[in-house]
CSV table of C-alpha atoms in Angstrom, one decimal:
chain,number,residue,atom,x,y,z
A,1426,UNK,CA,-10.7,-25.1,18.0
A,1427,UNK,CA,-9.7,-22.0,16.2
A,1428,UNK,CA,-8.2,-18.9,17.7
A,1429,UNK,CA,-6.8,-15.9,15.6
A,1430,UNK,CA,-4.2,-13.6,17.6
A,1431,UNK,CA,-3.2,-10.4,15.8
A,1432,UNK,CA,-0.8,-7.9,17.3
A,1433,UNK,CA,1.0,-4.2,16.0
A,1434,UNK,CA,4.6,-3.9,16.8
A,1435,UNK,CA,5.7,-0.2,16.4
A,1436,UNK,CA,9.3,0.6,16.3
A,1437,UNK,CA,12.5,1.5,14.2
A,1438,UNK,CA,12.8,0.3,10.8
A,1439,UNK,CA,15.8,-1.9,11.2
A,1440,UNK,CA,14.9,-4.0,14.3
A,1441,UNK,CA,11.4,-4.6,12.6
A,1442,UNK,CA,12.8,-5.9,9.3
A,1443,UNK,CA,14.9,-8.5,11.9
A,1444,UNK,CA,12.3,-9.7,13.6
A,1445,UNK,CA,10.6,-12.5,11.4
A,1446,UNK,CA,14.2,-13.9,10.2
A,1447,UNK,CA,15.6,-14.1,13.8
A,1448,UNK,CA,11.8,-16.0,14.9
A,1449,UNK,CA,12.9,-18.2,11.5
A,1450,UNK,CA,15.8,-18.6,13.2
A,1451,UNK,CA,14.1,-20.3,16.6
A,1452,UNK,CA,11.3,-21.8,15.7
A,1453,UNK,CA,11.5,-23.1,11.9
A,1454,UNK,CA,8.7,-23.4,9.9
A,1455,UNK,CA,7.3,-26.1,8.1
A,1456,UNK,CA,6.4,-24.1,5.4
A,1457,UNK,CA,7.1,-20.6,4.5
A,1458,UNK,CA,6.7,-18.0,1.5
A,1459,UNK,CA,8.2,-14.6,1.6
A,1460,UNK,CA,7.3,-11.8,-1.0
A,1461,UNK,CA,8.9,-8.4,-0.8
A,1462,UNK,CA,7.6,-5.6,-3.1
A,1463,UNK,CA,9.6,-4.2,-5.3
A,1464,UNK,CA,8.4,-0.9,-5.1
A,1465,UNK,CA,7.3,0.0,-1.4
A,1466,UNK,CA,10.3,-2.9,-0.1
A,1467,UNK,CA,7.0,-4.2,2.3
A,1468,UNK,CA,7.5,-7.8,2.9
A,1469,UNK,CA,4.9,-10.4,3.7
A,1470,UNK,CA,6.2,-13.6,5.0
A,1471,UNK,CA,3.2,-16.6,5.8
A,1472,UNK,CA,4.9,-19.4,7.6
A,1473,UNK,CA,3.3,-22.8,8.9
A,1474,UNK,CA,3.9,-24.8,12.2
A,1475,UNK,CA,2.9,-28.1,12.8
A,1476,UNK,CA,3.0,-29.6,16.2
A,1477,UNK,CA,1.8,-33.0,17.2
A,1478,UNK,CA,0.4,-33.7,21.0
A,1479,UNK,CA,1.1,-36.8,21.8
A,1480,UNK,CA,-1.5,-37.1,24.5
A,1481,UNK,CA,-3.9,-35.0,22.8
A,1482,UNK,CA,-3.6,-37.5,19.7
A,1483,UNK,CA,-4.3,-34.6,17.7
A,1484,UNK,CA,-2.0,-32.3,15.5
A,1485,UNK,CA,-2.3,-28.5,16.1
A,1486,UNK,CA,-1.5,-26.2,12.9
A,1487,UNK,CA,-0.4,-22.4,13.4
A,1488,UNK,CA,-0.8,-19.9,10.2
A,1489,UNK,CA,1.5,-17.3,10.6
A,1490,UNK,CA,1.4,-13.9,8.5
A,1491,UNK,CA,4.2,-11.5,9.1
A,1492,UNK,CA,3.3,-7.7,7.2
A,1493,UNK,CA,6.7,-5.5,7.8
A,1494,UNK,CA,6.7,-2.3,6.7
A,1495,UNK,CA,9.0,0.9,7.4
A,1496,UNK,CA,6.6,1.7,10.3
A,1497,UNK,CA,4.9,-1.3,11.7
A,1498,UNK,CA,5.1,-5.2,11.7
A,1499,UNK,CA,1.4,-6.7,11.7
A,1500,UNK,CA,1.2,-10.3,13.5
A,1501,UNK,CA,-1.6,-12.6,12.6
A,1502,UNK,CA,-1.7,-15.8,14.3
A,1503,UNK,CA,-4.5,-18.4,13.2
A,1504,UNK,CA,-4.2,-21.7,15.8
A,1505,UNK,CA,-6.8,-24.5,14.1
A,1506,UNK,CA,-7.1,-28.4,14.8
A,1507,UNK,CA,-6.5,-29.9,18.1
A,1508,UNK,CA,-9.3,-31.1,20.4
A,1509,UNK,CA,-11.6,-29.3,22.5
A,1510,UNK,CA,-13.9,-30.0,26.0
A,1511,UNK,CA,-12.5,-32.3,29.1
A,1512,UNK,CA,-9.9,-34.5,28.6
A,1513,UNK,CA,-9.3,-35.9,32.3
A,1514,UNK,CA,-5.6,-35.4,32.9
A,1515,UNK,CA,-4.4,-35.2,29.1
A,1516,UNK,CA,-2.7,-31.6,29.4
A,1517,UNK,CA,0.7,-31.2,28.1
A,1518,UNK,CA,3.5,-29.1,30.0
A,1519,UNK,CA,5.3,-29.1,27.0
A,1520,UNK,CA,4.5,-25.2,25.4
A,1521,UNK,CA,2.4,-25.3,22.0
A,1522,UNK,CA,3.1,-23.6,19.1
A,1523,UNK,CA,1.3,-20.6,19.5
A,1524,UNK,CA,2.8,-20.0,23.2
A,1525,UNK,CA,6.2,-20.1,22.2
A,1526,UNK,CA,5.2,-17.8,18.8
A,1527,UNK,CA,3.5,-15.5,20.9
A,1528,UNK,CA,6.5,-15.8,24.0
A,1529,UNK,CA,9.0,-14.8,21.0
A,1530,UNK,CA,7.1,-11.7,19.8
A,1531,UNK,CA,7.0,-10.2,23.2
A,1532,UNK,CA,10.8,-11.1,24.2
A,1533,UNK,CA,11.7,-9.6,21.1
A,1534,UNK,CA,9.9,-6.5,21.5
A,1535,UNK,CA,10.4,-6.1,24.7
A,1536,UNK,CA,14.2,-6.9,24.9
A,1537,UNK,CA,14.0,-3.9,21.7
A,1538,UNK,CA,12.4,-1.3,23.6
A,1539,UNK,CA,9.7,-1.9,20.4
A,1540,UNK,CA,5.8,-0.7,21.4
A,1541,UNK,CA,3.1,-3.8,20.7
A,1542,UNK,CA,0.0,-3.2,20.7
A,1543,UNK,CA,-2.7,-6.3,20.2
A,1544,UNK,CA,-5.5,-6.0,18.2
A,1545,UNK,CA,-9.0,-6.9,19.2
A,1546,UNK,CA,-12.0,-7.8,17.0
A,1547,UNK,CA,-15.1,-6.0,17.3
A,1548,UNK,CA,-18.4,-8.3,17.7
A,1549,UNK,CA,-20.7,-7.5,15.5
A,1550,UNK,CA,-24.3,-6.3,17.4
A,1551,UNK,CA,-26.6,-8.8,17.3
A,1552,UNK,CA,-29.6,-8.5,14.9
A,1553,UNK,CA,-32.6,-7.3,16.8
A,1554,UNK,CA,-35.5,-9.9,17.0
A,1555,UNK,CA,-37.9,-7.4,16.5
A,1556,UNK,CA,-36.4,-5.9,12.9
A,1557,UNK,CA,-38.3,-5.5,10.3
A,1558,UNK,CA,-38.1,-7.5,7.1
């Protein structure tokens, strides 16, 4: 199961440059790199969650990338392992990973009065059957 979530998040400079330390803060990481340029002061921060589901018997693995700039943050979200199809009564009410990532991007932004805007892949067309070779 793989899902990739990506979302814009418009707003003053300050309150963007808060937002991945203060989800740090909440939800720590088991691994994270941070690079900041040196000439732009962009930062790029990729973090990784690990949660195990007990009743799932399967470990679910978020990818987060956090791109802040002076005008926008960019979100990625990449949600891979887990288990997929019917599983009788095996759901969890406990929140994954990528809920309580993706609850903590829109608290924030909303509680900041910060614009977010999600982006949506375009499918490709299809190739015609009848092309040409």
């Amino acid at each position: 199961m793989n899902t990739v979530t990506k979302y814009l998040i418009y707003g003053p400079p300050q309150t963007l440059r808060r937002m991945p330390e203060k989800l740090f803060e909440i939800e720590e990481p088991k691994y994270l790199y941070q690079y900041r340029s040196t000439v732009s002061g962009d930062e790029i921060y990729v973090s990784v969650y690990e949660q195990y589901e007990k009743q799932m018997n399967a470990t679910i693995t978020l990818t987060c990338i956090l791109e802040c700039n002076r005008e926008y943050n960019r979100i990625e979200m990449k949600k891979a392992g887990g288990r997929m199809g019917f599983r009788g009564s095996s759901l969890t009410e406990d929140k994954n990973i990528e809920a309580i990532v993706a609850d903590f991007v829109m608290d924030y932004a909303k509680r900041f009065g910060l614009t977010i805007q999600e982006e949506v892949e375009k499918k490709a067309p299809a190739p015609s059957e009848t092309a040409e070779e």
